XYZ file of C-alpha atoms in Angstrom:
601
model
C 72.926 -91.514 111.523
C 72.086 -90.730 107.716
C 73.149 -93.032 104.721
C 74.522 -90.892 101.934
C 71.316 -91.007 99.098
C 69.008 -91.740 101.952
C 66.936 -89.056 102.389
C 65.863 -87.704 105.595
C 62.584 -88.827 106.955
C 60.398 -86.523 108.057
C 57.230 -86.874 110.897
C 54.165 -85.820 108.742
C 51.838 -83.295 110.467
C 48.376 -84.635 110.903
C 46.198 -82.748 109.494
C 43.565 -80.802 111.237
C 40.630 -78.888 109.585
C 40.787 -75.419 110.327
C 37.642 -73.158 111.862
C 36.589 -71.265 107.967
C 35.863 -67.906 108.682
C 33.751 -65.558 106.126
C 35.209 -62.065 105.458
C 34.788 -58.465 104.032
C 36.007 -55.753 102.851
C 36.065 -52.666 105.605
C 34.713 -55.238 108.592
C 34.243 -53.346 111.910
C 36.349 -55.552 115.116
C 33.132 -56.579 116.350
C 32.030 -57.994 113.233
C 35.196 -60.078 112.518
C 34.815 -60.891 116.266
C 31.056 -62.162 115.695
C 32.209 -64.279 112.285
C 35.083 -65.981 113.985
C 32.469 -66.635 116.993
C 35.022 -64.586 119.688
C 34.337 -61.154 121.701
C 36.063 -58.196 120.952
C 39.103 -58.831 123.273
C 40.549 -62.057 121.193
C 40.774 -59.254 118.182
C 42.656 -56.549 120.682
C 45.062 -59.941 121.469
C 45.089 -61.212 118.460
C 46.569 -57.907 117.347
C 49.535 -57.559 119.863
C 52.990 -56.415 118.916
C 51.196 -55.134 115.355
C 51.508 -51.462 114.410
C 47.774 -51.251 115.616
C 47.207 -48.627 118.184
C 45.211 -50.642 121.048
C 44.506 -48.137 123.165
C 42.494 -46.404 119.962
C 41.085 -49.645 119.422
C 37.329 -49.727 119.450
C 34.289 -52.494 118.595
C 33.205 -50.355 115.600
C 36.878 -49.674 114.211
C 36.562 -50.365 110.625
C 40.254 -52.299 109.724
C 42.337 -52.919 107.084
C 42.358 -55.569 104.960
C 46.058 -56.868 106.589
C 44.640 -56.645 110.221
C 41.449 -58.582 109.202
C 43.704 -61.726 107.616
C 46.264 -61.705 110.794
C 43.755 -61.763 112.948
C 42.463 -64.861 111.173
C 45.414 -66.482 110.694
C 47.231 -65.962 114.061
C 44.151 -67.244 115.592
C 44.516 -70.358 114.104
C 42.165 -70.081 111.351
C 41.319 -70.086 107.488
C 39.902 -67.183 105.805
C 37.479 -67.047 102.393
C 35.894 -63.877 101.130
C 32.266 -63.457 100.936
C 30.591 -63.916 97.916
C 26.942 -63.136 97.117
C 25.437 -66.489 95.873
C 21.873 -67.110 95.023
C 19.888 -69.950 96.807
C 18.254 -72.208 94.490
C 14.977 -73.069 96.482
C 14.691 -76.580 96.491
C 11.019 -77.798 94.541
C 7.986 -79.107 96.616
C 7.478 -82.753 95.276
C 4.763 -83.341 98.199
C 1.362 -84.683 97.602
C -1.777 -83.460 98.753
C -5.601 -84.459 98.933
C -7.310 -84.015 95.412
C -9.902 -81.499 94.987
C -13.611 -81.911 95.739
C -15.512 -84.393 93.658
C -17.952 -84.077 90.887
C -21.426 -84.080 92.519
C -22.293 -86.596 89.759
C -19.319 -88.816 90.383
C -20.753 -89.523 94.264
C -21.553 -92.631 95.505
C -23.868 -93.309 99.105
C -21.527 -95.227 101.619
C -21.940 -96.689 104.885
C -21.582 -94.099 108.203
C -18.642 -94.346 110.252
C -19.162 -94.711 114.086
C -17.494 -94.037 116.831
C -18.595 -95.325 120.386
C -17.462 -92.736 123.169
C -18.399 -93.148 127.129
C -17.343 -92.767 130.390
C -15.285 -95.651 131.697
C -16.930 -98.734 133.132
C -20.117 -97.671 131.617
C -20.234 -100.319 129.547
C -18.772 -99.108 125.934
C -16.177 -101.929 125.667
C -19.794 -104.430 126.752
C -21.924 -103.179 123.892
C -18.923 -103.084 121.303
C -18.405 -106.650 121.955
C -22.119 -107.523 121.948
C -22.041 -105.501 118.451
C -19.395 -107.735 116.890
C -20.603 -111.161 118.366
C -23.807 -110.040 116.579
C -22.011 -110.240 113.167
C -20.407 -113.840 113.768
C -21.748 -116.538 111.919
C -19.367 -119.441 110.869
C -16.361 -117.927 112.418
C -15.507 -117.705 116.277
C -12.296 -116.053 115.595
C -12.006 -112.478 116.929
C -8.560 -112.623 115.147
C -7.100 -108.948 115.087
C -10.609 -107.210 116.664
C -8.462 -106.420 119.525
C -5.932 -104.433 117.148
C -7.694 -103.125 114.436
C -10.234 -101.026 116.137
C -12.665 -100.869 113.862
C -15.793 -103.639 112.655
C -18.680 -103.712 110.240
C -21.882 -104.723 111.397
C -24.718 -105.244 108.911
C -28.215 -104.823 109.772
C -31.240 -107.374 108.302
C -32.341 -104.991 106.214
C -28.791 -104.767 104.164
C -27.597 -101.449 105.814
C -24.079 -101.570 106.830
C -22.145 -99.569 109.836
C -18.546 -99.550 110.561
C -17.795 -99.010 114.250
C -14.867 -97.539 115.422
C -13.428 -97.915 119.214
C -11.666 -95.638 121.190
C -10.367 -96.120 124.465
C -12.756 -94.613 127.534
C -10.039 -93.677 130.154
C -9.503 -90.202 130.354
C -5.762 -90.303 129.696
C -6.601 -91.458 126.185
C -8.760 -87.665 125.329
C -6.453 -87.316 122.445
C -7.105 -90.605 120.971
C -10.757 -89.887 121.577
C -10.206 -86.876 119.743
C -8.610 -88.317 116.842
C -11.957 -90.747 116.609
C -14.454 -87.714 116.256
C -12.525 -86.089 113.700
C -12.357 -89.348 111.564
C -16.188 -90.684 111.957
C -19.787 -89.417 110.714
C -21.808 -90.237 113.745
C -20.961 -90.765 117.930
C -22.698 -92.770 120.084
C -22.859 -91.708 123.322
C -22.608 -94.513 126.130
C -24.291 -93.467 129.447
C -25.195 -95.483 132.397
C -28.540 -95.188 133.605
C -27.397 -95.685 137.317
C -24.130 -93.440 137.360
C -25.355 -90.143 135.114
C -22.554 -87.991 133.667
C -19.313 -88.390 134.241
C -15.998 -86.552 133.229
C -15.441 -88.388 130.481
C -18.944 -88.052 129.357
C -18.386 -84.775 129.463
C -15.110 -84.713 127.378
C -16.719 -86.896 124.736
C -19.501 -84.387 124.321
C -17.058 -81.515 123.845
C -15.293 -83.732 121.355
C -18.658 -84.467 119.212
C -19.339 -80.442 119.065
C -15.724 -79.449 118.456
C -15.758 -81.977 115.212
C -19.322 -81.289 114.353
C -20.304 -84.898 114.861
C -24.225 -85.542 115.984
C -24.874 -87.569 118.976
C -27.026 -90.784 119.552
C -27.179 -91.571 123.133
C -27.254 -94.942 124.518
C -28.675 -95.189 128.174
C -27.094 -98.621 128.956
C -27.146 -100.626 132.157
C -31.332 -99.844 131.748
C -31.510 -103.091 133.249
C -30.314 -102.572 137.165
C -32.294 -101.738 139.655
C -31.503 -98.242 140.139
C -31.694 -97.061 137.155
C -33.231 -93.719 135.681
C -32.548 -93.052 132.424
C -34.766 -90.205 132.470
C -32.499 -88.671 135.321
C -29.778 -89.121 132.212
C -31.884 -87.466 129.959
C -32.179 -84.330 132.354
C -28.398 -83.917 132.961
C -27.915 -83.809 129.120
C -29.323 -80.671 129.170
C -27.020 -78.587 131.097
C -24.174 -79.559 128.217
C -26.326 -78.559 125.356
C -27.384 -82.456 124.653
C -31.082 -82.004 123.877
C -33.044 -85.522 123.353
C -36.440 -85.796 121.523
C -38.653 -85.929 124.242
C -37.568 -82.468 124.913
C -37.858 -81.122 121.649
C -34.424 -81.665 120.788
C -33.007 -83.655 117.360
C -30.694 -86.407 119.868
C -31.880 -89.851 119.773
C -31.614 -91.423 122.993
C -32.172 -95.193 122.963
C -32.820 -97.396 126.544
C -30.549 -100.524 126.355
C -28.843 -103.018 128.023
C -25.071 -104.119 126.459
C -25.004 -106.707 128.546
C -27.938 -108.627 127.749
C -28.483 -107.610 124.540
C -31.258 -105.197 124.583
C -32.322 -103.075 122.118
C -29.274 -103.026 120.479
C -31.312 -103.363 117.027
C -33.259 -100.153 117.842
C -30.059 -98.505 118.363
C -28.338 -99.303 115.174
C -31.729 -98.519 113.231
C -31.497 -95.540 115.051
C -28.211 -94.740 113.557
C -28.852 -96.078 109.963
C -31.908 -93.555 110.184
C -29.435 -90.692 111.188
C -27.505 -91.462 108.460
C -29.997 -90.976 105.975
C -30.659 -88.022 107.388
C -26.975 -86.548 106.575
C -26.801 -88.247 102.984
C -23.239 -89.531 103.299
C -21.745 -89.935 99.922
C -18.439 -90.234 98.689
C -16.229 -90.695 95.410
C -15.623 -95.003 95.083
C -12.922 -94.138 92.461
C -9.470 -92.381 91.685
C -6.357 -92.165 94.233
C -7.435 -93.769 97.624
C -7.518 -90.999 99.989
C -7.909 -92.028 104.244
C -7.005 -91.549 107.626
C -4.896 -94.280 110.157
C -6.945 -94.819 113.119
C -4.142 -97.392 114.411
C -0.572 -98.463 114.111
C 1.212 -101.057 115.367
C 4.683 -103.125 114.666
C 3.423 -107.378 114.149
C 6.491 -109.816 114.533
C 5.225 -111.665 111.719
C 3.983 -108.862 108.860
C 5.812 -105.873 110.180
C 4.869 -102.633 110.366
C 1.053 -102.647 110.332
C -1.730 -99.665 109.812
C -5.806 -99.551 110.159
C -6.879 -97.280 107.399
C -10.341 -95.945 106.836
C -10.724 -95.758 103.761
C -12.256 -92.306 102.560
C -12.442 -91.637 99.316
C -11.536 -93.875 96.180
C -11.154 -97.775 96.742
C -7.892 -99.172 98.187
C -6.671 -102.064 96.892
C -3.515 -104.700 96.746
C -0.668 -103.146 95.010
C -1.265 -99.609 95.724
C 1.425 -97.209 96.614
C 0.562 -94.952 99.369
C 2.193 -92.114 101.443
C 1.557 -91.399 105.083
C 3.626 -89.318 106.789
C 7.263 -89.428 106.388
C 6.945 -93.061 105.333
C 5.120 -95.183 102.233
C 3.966 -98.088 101.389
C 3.428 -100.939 98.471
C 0.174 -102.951 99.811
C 0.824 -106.299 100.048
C -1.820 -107.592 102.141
C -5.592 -106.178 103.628
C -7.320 -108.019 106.174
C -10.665 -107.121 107.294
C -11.594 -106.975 111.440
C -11.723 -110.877 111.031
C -8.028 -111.136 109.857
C -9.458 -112.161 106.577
C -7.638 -111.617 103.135
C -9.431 -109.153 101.432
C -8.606 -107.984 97.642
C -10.046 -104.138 98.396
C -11.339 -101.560 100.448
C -14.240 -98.743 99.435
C -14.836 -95.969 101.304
C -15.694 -96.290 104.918
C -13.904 -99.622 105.113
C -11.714 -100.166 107.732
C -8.760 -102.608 106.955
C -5.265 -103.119 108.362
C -2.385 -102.330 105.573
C 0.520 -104.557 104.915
C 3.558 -103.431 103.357
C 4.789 -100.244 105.097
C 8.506 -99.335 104.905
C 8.205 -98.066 108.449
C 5.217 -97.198 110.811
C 3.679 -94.471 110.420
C 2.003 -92.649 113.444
C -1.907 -92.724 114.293
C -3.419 -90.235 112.718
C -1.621 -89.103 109.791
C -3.747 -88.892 106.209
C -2.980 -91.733 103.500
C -3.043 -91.179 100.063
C -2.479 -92.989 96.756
C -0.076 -91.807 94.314
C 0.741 -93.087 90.929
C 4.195 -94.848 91.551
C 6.822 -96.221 94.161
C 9.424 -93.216 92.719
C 6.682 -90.596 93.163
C 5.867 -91.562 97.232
C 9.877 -91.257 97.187
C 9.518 -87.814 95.758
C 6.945 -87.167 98.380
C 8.677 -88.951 101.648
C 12.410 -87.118 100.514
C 10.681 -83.429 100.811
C 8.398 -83.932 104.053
C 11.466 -85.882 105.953
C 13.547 -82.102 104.428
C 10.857 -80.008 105.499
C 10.417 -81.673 108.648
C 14.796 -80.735 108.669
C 14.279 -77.507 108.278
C 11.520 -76.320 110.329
C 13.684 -78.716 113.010
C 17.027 -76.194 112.019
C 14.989 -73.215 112.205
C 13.503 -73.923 115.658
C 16.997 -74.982 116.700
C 18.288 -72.131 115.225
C 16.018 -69.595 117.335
C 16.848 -71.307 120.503
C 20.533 -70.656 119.953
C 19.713 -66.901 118.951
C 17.716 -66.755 122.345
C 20.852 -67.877 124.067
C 23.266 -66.103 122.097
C 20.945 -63.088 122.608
C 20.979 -63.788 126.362
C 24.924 -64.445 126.440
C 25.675 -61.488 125.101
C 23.704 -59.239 127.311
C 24.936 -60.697 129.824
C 28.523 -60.094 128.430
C 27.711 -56.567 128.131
C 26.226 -56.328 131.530
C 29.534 -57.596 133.091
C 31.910 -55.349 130.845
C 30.030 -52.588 131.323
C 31.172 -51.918 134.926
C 34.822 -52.375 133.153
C 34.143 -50.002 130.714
C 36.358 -47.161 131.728
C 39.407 -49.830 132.157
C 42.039 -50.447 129.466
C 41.355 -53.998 127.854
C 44.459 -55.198 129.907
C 42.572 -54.151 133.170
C 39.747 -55.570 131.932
C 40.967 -59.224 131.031
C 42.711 -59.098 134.572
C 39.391 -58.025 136.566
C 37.579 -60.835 134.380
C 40.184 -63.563 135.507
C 39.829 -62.996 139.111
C 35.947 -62.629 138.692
C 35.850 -66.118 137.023
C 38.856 -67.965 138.005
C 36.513 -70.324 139.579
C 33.824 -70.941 137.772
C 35.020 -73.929 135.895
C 37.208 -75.431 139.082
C 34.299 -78.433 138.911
C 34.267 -80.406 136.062
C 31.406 -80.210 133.333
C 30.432 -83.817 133.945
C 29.855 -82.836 137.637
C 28.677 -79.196 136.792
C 25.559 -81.132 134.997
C 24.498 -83.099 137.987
C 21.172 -81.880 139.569
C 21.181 -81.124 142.869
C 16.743 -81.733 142.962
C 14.705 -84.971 141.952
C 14.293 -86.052 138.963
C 12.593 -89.388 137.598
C 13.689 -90.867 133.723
C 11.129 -92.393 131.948
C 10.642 -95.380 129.295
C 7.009 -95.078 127.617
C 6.345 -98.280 125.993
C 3.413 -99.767 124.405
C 1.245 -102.103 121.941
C 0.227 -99.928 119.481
C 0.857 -96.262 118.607
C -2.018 -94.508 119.600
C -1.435 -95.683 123.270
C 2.400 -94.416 123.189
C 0.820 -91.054 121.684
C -2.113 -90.109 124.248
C 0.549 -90.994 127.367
C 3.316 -88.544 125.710
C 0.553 -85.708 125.379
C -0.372 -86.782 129.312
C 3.393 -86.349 130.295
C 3.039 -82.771 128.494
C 1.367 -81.635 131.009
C 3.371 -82.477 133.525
C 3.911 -79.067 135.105
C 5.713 -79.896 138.520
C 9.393 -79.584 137.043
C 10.722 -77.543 140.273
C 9.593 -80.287 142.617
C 10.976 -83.135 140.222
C 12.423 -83.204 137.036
C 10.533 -85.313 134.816
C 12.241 -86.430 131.387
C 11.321 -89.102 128.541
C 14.753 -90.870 127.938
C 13.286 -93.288 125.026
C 9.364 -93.990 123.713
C 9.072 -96.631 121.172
C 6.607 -99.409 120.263
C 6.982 -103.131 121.556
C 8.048 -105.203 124.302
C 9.991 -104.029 126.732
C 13.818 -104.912 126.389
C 16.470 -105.410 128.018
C 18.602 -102.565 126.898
C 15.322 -100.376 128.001
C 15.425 -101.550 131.265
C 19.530 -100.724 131.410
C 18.341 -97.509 129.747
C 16.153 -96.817 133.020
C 18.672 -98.058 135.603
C 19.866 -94.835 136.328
C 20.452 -95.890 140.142
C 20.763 -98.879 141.479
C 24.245 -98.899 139.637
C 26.935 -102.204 140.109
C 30.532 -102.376 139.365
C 32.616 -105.226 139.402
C 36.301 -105.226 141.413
C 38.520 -105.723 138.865
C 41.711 -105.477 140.837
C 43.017 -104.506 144.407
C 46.111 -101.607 145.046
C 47.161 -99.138 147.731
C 47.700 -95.337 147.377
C 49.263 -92.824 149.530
C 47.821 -90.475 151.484
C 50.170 -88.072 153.650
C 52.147 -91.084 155.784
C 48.840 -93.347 155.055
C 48.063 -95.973 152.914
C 45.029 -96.323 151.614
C 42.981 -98.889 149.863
C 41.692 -98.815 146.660
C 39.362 -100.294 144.775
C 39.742 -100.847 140.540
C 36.195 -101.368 139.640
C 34.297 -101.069 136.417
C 31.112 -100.372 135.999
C 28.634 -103.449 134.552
C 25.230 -101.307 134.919
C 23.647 -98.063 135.479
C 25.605 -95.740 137.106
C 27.942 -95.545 140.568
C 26.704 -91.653 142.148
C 29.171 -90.735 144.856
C 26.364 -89.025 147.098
C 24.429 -92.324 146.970
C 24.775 -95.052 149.798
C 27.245 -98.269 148.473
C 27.112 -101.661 149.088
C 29.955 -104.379 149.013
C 28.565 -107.798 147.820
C 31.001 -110.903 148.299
C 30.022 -114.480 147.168
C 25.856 -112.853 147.520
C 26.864 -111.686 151.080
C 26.770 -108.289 151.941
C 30.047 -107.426 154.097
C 29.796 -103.724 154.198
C 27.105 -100.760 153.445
C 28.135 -97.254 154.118
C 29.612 -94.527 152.010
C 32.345 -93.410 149.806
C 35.348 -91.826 150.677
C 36.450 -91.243 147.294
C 35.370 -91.825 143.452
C 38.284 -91.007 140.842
C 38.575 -90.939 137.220
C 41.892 -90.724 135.413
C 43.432 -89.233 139.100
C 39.986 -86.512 138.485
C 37.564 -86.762 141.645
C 33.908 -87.031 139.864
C 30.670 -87.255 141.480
C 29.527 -89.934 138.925
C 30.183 -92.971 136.427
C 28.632 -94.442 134.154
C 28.307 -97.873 132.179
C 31.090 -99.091 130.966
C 33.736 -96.778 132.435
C 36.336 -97.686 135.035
C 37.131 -95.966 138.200
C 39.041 -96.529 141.347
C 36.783 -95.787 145.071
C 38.037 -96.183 148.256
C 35.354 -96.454 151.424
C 34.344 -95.187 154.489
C 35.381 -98.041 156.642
C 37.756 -100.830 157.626
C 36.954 -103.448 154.914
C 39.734 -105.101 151.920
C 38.471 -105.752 148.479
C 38.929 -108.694 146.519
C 38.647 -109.207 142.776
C 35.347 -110.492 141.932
C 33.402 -108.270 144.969
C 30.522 -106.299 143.404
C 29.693 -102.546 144.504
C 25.826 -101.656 144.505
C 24.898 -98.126 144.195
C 21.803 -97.579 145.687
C 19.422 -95.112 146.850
C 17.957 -94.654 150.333
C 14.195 -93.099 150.106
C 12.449 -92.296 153.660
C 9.031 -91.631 152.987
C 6.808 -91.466 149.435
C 6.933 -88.303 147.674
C 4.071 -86.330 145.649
C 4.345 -83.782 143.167
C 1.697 -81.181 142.527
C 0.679 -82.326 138.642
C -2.449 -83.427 138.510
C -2.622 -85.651 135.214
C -6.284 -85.798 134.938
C -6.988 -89.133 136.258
């Protein structure tokens, strides 16, 4: 009933936002086709009961203006005319290394070393025995552990900064990373073992960088060994000592007990001299992060060697896609230090967010300029992301559409209402499953969680998993990497079997003249797989194990569900349910299985 004056009230439309598509003058029907992402047959339909002739009707008809905006518009869509527009490139506000130094302006600086070696041939021995050498009221290690990187200063006044580097052979990229960032690598070989893989790798990494070599013949104590033996197998990987006429220092020692180890790092001060290493003590601090790691108490946290200029509190520094204001340095003691020359090596307070090992740190002038700088690396870092997104949708467009042209072409001489017809009954059931169920993977596959301490160790297992070549036999993914404990959303992350539901509530549903129970669950964790064996818990007793009759979704059968989503099951077997029972998804694995990757180690 309507009041007189009262106006009548009217249900408002909500509104949607139309598809936009771009036209032109004199477009072809495969062109409008291709801009309103549809194949030529939506235009031919789109254009029924229209004065068109159809049957005349081809992909490179050129139509009318009319045609072109019906099509648009009965298909549900918007139209806007093309309009030639220039593209204002956006400016590069990145920074970059300054160029090389005056000559004059050059400065001699301590050599950076890294210590390389097969594992369990005593490199982490001797790198301890080198920093105990250098403690003299202190006993605290502090952050040695983290910081990877300590000076050690000979009697004489010289001064050497050590780097370490893991030795497992898992960690070649870290290794890597150390020869491109130090001046000089000794080479840690047991005199009873000889040359090993890793040995081997190290050596390759030394040459690739251009590094020299000292060796150190460790373990020269034991019994058995022969460092000359060492010596000999040097030679077959281009590693030519002096006592073969070669330039490579090789000095006998013993990590363990402390021999020698003066006569190795006068060995390397000596080398040293040899390559004059200078550098520039002042301007914008220019370095490298050897390490990275997130500290509960000071946050995101960096070891920097420092390579040209001197870094000190305050400074504003980009690295990365992230940037800093110093607020703290701490030498390989933990100690408060004020700054940093070159080849230093000091951990860096004051990062907005962690920035990855390896990545080159340098000074600007201002917080707003490392802004500048982190806004157009985190865009180019966009686009380059767009463009190689973009070129894997052109591959499968490109794909698609041969395809599309393969199947039409055996239609070609039918009349498009023959065609769309032959199509149906060709595809009527290739989406009868449901895409949630269409997804599932019918071989292996094994989600992983890479977690770690620092971010050098996360980096070197990701570039392991690279590798992994053995995707056929089982399909190997990395659901989440990230620095830190693990929590307990990762480990709910990785519970992709083992799933549990909860009974929420108990009913019966007809089946034909039976009734059958049913089972309102919802799932706590992981997720319930309907191929998977199930397991009824009561009160911590299991009354039933066996399989699933059904799994439904919204009256849908599905194969799976997931966290968080209810679902109703009934079972293969004579059991009730009672609210409160919990159903465990589990898996049932007969025998170990191997893949053929071969990881290195």
């Amino acid at each position: 009933m309507q009041v007189k004056g009262q106006k009548k009230s009217q249900k408002e439309k909500p509104k949607t936002d139309k598809q936009e598509v771009e036209i032109r003058q004199r477009m072809t029907a495969a062109a409008l086709a291709e801009a309103m992402n549809r194949d030529f047959d939506h235009v031919v339909e789109a254009l029924l009961n229209t004065s068109v002739d159809l049957d005349s009707l081809e992909p490179d008809s050129v139509l009318e203006e009319r045609w072109i905006k019906e099509v648009v518009t009965r298909s549900g869509m918007k139209f806007r005319w093309a309009k030639l527009s220039e593209c204002r490139e956006r400016p590069n506000r990145d920074v970059h290394r300054r160029p090389p130094p005056d000559p004059s302006s050059l400065v001699p600086r301590p050599p950076v070393v890294t210590i390389m070696g097969h594992v369990d041939h005593g490199k982490t021995t001797l790198l301890d025995s080198l920093r105990k050498s250098q403690i003299v009221s202190t006993e605290a290690g502090g952050i040695t552990q983290h910081i990877g990187a300590f000076l050690v200063q000979l009697p004489t006044g010289e001064k050497i900064t050590f780097l370490d580097t893991p030795g497992h052979a898992a960690f070649s990229s870290m290794r890597a990373r150390g020869a491109n960032a130090t001046d000089i690598i000794i080479l840690v070989v047991a005199a009873d073992d000889g040359i090993m893989n890793q040995t081997i790798e190290s050596i390759q990494h030394a040459k690739k960088a251009g590094v020299p070599i000292i060796v150190a013949v460790n373990k020269c104590d034991k019994l058995q060994a022969d460092p000359q033996r060492v010596k000999r197998e040097l030679l077959a990987h281009d590693v030519v000592c002096e006592e073969f006429g070669g330039d490579v220092q090789a000095i006998h020692i013993s990590a363990l007990k402390g021999d020698n180890l003066l006569a190795l790092t006068e060995a390397t001060v000596t080398l040293a001299e040899i390559l004059e290493l200078k550098a520039e003590p002042t301007g914008a601090v220019e370095g490298l992060i050897i390490e990275s790691r997130t500290d509960k108490g000071k946050g995101p946290v960096t070891t920097v060697i420092v390579q040209r200029g001197t870094l000190k509190r305050g400074c504003v520094l980009v690295a990365g896609n992230t940037w800093a204001k110093v607020r703290f340095l701490f030498d390989e003691n933990g100690r408060a230090v004020t700054e940093a020359g070159p080849s230093s090596a000091v951990e860096v307070v004051g990062w907005k967010e962690l920035p990855p090992a390896g990545e080159v740190v340098l000074g600007v002038e201002s917080e707003q300029r490392a802004r500048e700088a982190v806004d157009w690396r985190t865009y180019e870092e966009e686009q380059q992301k767009l463009q190689e997104e973009q070129s894997v949708i052109e591959l499968k467009q490109k794909v698609h559409l041969d395809e599309y042209r393969k199947e039409r072409a055996e239609l070609a001489h039918l009349s498009w209402r023959q065609r769309k017809s032959a199509l149906y009954r060709a595809n009527k059931s290739k989406f009868s499953v449901r895409p949630s169920e269409r997804t599932q993977l019918d071989h292996p596959s094994l989600p992983l969680i890479v977690k770690g301490d620092v971010d050098g160790s996360v980096e070197a297992i990701l570039n392991i998993l690279d590798s992994y070549d053995a995707q056929q036999q089982c399909e190997l993914k990395v659901v989440h990497f990230g620095i830190g404990d693990v929590s307990e959303n990762d480990v709910n992350m990785a519970d992709t079997f083992a799933g549990e539901a909860s009974v929420l509530a108990m009913f019966e549903v007809s089946v034909g003249k039976k009734k059958v129970p049913v089972a309102g669950c919802r799932v706590q964790k992981g997720q319930l797989d309907r191929r998977l064996k199930f397991r009824l818990i009561r009160e911590r007793n299991t009354i039933w194990e066996g399989s699933l009759v059904a799994l439904k979704q919204h009256k849908d059968d599905v194969l799976t569900v997931k966290t968080g989503m209810d679902c109703g099951l009934s079972i293969d077997g004579d059991v009730s349910f009672r609210p409160g029972d919990i159903v465990v998804c589990l898996e049932e694995l007969d025998s170990p299985q191997a893949t053929a990757w071969d990881p290195g180690f």
